[in-house]
mmCIF file of C-alpha atoms in Angstrom:
data_model
loop_
_atom_site.group_PDB
_atom_site.id
_atom_site.type_symbol
_atom_site.label_atom_id
_atom_site.label_comp_id
_atom_site.label_asym_id
_atom_site.label_seq_id
_atom_site.Cartn_x
_atom_site.Cartn_y
_atom_site.Cartn_z
ATOM 1 C CA CYS S 21 -4.734 -107.894 -18.162
ATOM 2 C CA THR S 22 -4.513 -109.158 -14.462
ATOM 3 C CA LEU S 23 -4.842 -111.876 -12.475
ATOM 4 C CA LEU S 24 -7.646 -111.005 -9.883
ATOM 5 C CA VAL S 25 -8.107 -114.352 -7.632
ATOM 6 C CA GLU S 26 -5.210 -117.223 -8.001
ATOM 7 C CA PRO S 27 -6.004 -120.734 -7.863
ATOM 8 C CA GLN S 28 -5.669 -122.783 -4.712
ATOM 9 C CA PRO S 29 -3.843 -125.964 -4.886
ATOM 10 C CA GLY S 30 -5.557 -129.229 -4.148
ATOM 11 C CA PHE S 31 -8.854 -128.317 -5.804
ATOM 12 C CA GLU S 32 -10.331 -130.564 -8.207
ATOM 13 C CA THR S 33 -11.159 -127.444 -10.438
ATOM 14 C CA ARG S 34 -9.271 -124.378 -10.841
ATOM 15 C CA ARG S 35 -11.217 -121.269 -11.136
ATOM 16 C CA ILE S 36 -9.485 -117.928 -11.535
ATOM 17 C CA ARG S 37 -10.770 -114.332 -12.373
ATOM 18 C CA VAL S 38 -8.878 -112.247 -15.153
ATOM 19 C CA ALA S 39 -9.674 -108.431 -15.745
ATOM 20 C CA THR S 40 -9.083 -106.954 -19.014
ATOM 21 C CA CYS S 41 -9.433 -103.113 -20.349
ATOM 22 C CA SER S 42 -10.062 -102.062 -24.000
ATOM 23 C CA LYS S 43 -10.132 -99.004 -26.000
ATOM 24 C CA ASP S 44 -13.933 -99.502 -26.201
ATOM 25 C CA THR S 45 -13.802 -97.595 -22.462
ATOM 26 C CA THR S 46 -14.926 -100.914 -20.739
ATOM 27 C CA VAL S 47 -13.110 -103.209 -18.014
ATOM 28 C CA CYS S 48 -14.429 -106.737 -18.093
ATOM 29 C CA ILE S 49 -13.835 -109.252 -15.702
ATOM 30 C CA TRP S 50 -13.976 -112.839 -16.605
ATOM 31 C CA GLU S 51 -13.849 -116.134 -14.597
ATOM 32 C CA VAL S 52 -11.542 -118.695 -16.327
ATOM 33 C CA VAL S 53 -11.900 -122.579 -15.542
ATOM 34 C CA PHE S 54 -9.223 -124.806 -15.887
ATOM 35 C CA PRO S 55 -9.642 -128.722 -16.478
ATOM 36 C CA LYS S 56 -9.511 -130.971 -13.641
ATOM 37 C CA ARG S 57 -5.449 -132.438 -12.967
ATOM 38 C CA GLN S 58 -3.336 -133.254 -10.263
ATOM 39 C CA GLY S 59 -1.160 -130.534 -8.450
ATOM 40 C CA ALA S 60 -0.705 -126.762 -9.086
ATOM 41 C CA LEU S 61 -1.114 -124.940 -12.305
ATOM 42 C CA PRO S 62 2.230 -124.524 -13.810
ATOM 43 C CA THR S 63 3.977 -120.928 -13.158
ATOM 44 C CA LEU S 64 6.019 -121.114 -16.294
ATOM 45 C CA SER S 65 5.322 -122.450 -19.583
ATOM 46 C CA LEU S 66 6.131 -121.917 -22.941
ATOM 47 C CA ALA S 67 2.584 -123.373 -24.354
ATOM 48 C CA PRO S 68 -0.618 -121.692 -23.361
ATOM 49 C CA LEU S 69 -2.580 -123.740 -20.592
ATOM 50 C CA VAL S 70 -5.898 -125.455 -22.080
ATOM 51 C CA ILE S 71 -9.176 -124.107 -20.595
ATOM 52 C CA ALA S 72 -12.595 -125.650 -19.821
ATOM 53 C CA SER S 73 -14.541 -122.780 -19.756
ATOM 54 C CA ALA S 74 -14.472 -118.917 -19.862
ATOM 55 C CA HIS S 75 -17.251 -116.531 -19.454
ATOM 56 C CA LEU S 76 -17.932 -112.727 -18.778
ATOM 57 C CA VAL S 77 -18.502 -112.031 -15.348
ATOM 58 C CA ALA S 78 -19.136 -108.263 -15.654
ATOM 59 C CA THR S 79 -18.403 -105.102 -17.501
ATOM 60 C CA CYS S 80 -17.555 -102.251 -15.776
ATOM 61 C CA SER S 81 -18.217 -99.107 -17.184
ATOM 62 C CA GLY S 82 -17.373 -95.209 -16.403
ATOM 63 C CA HIS S 83 -14.648 -94.244 -18.366
ATOM 64 C CA THR S 84 -15.083 -92.368 -21.356
ATOM 65 C CA GLN S 85 -12.206 -92.847 -23.520
ATOM 66 C CA SER S 86 -9.647 -95.651 -23.766
ATOM 67 C CA VAL S 87 -8.908 -97.774 -20.880
ATOM 68 C CA ASN S 88 -5.052 -98.124 -20.889
ATOM 69 C CA ALA S 89 -4.193 -100.360 -17.748
ATOM 70 C CA VAL S 90 -6.275 -102.560 -15.227
ATOM 71 C CA ALA S 91 -4.901 -103.873 -11.963
ATOM 72 C CA GLY S 92 -6.555 -105.744 -8.837
ATOM 73 C CA SER S 93 -5.675 -105.241 -5.427
ATOM 74 C CA PRO S 94 -5.534 -108.274 -2.481
ATOM 75 C CA CYS S 95 -8.766 -107.089 -1.129
ATOM 76 C CA GLY S 96 -10.653 -107.321 -4.545
ATOM 77 C CA THR S 97 -10.911 -104.535 -5.928
ATOM 78 C CA ILE S 98 -10.193 -103.704 -9.655
ATOM 79 C CA VAL S 99 -8.403 -100.379 -10.364
ATOM 80 C CA ALA S 100 -8.462 -98.847 -14.347
ATOM 81 C CA SER S 101 -6.748 -95.812 -15.595
ATOM 82 C CA ALA S 102 -7.884 -93.772 -18.564
ATOM 83 C CA GLY S 103 -7.577 -91.047 -21.751
ATOM 84 C CA ASP S 104 -10.390 -89.475 -19.565
ATOM 85 C CA ARG S 105 -7.907 -88.328 -17.173
ATOM 86 C CA THR S 106 -9.609 -90.250 -14.294
ATOM 87 C CA VAL S 107 -8.544 -93.167 -12.252
ATOM 88 C CA ARG S 108 -11.772 -95.495 -11.279
ATOM 89 C CA THR S 109 -12.325 -98.942 -8.982
ATOM 90 C CA TRP S 110 -14.358 -101.346 -8.649
ATOM 91 C CA CYS S 111 -15.165 -104.143 -6.984
ATOM 92 C CA ALA S 112 -13.547 -107.351 -8.458
ATOM 93 C CA PHE S 113 -16.641 -110.100 -7.580
ATOM 94 C CA THR S 114 -19.512 -107.852 -8.818
ATOM 95 C CA GLY S 115 -18.450 -105.416 -10.932
ATOM 96 C CA VAL S 116 -19.698 -102.570 -8.813
ATOM 97 C CA ALA S 117 -18.656 -99.279 -9.177
ATOM 98 C CA LEU S 118 -16.881 -97.527 -6.073
ATOM 99 C CA ASN S 119 -14.751 -94.748 -6.535
ATOM 100 C CA MET S 120 -13.257 -92.112 -9.426
ATOM 101 C CA PHE S 121 -10.200 -90.312 -8.681
ATOM 102 C CA GLU S 122 -9.338 -86.986 -10.511
ATOM 103 C CA GLY S 123 -6.122 -84.916 -11.122
ATOM 104 C CA HIS S 124 -4.127 -85.650 -13.859
ATOM 105 C CA GLY S 125 -3.946 -83.006 -16.406
ATOM 106 C CA PHE S 126 -3.837 -85.523 -19.291
ATOM 107 C CA GLY S 127 -4.731 -89.071 -19.878
ATOM 108 C CA VAL S 128 -3.629 -91.893 -16.967
ATOM 109 C CA ARG S 129 -1.037 -94.462 -18.526
ATOM 110 C CA SER S 130 -0.693 -97.196 -15.597
ATOM 111 C CA VAL S 131 -2.363 -97.745 -12.046
ATOM 112 C CA CYS S 132 -1.101 -100.162 -9.325
ATOM 113 C CA PHE S 133 -2.019 -100.948 -6.097
ATOM 114 C CA GLU S 134 0.262 -101.329 -2.961
ATOM 115 C CA PRO S 135 0.605 -105.044 -2.988
ATOM 116 C CA THR S 136 -0.133 -106.227 0.707
ATOM 117 C CA VAL S 137 -3.328 -104.665 1.482
ATOM 118 C CA GLY S 138 -4.250 -102.529 -1.457
ATOM 119 C CA ALA S 139 -5.097 -99.357 0.570
ATOM 120 C CA LEU S 140 -3.087 -96.999 -1.260
ATOM 121 C CA LEU S 141 -2.855 -96.861 -5.093
ATOM 122 C CA ALA S 142 -0.450 -95.340 -7.817
ATOM 123 C CA SER S 143 -0.899 -93.662 -11.282
ATOM 124 C CA CYS S 144 1.097 -91.854 -13.690
ATOM 125 C CA GLY S 145 -0.042 -90.224 -16.884
ATOM 126 C CA ASP S 146 0.859 -87.900 -19.709
ATOM 127 C CA ASP S 147 0.976 -84.989 -17.372
ATOM 128 C CA GLY S 148 4.658 -86.041 -15.981
ATOM 129 C CA THR S 149 2.884 -86.969 -12.767
ATOM 130 C CA ILE S 150 2.729 -89.708 -10.510
ATOM 131 C CA ARG S 151 0.334 -89.610 -7.651
ATOM 132 C CA PHE S 152 -0.676 -91.484 -4.805
ATOM 133 C CA TRP S 153 -4.237 -91.994 -3.859
ATOM 134 C CA PRO S 154 -5.601 -93.214 -0.345
ATOM 135 C CA VAL S 155 -8.588 -96.092 -1.348
ATOM 136 C CA PRO S 156 -11.891 -95.050 0.616
ATOM 137 C CA SER S 157 -14.557 -97.123 1.539
ATOM 138 C CA PRO S 158 -17.325 -96.461 -1.205
ATOM 139 C CA SER S 159 -18.823 -93.594 1.041
ATOM 140 C CA GLN S 160 -15.974 -91.688 1.269
ATOM 141 C CA SER S 161 -13.916 -89.423 -1.194
ATOM 142 C CA SER S 162 -10.269 -89.543 -1.859
ATOM 143 C CA PRO S 163 -8.081 -86.366 -2.895
ATOM 144 C CA ALA S 164 -4.576 -87.430 -3.962
ATOM 145 C CA ILE S 165 -2.245 -87.629 -1.353
ATOM 146 C CA ALA S 166 1.132 -86.847 -2.821
ATOM 147 C CA ARG S 167 1.922 -85.862 -6.440
ATOM 148 C CA ARG S 168 5.658 -86.192 -7.883
ATOM 149 C CA PRO S 169 6.737 -84.069 -11.163
ATOM 150 C CA LEU S 170 8.806 -86.812 -12.769
ATOM 151 C CA GLY S 171 11.049 -84.090 -14.676
ATOM 152 C CA GLN S 172 11.440 -80.387 -15.475
ATOM 153 C CA ARG S 173 11.107 -80.948 -19.412
ATOM 154 C CA TYR S 174 7.524 -82.862 -20.399
ATOM 155 C CA MET S 175 7.623 -86.422 -20.188
ATOM 156 C CA HIS S 176 5.141 -89.250 -20.209
ATOM 157 C CA ALA S 177 4.757 -91.602 -17.679
ATOM 158 C CA VAL S 178 3.880 -94.731 -19.031
ATOM 159 C CA SER S 179 4.318 -97.435 -15.938
ATOM 160 C CA ALA S 180 3.919 -97.525 -12.318
ATOM 161 C CA GLN S 181 4.661 -100.848 -10.020
ATOM 162 C CA TRP S 182 5.288 -101.026 -6.579
ATOM 163 C CA GLN S 183 8.558 -102.797 -5.272
ATOM 164 C CA SER S 184 9.126 -104.513 -2.165
ATOM 165 C CA HIS S 185 12.342 -103.513 -0.255
ATOM 166 C CA SER S 186 13.686 -105.584 2.471
ATOM 167 C CA SER S 187 15.468 -103.981 5.301
#
């Protein structure tokens, strides 16, 4: 799962959105409400937080095999990868489908957005490649802008994550 909208300190009630993925080929967007309390939510805790309520906001469909990973962008887009060799995006607020990216030869294991503006995403999969995709507006198509084999022999790529580097 991935946290989509972080809670704001000082609000009486804290609401967050969380996206989960499943073997049933869907991505679900949940709104979780925490009880009223003073101060910010703890950032590290060994005990689970108590929630006031949680409800399903949207079910995102389109994948035809198990969804392996989900991530959220700073601009309110969800991306998910699946065994059907595709990467798909949806609006995090409405669940409306935005784009589908094709190009992996086998299932796609992991996806992530570039963390500052979310205009670029990376996917890696069982074909041993990592692919970089520009995130277009809903009316544009988007071919991969780079493909990088991860080794000479067959290997699985199981996770993708952006790292910031300071100069």
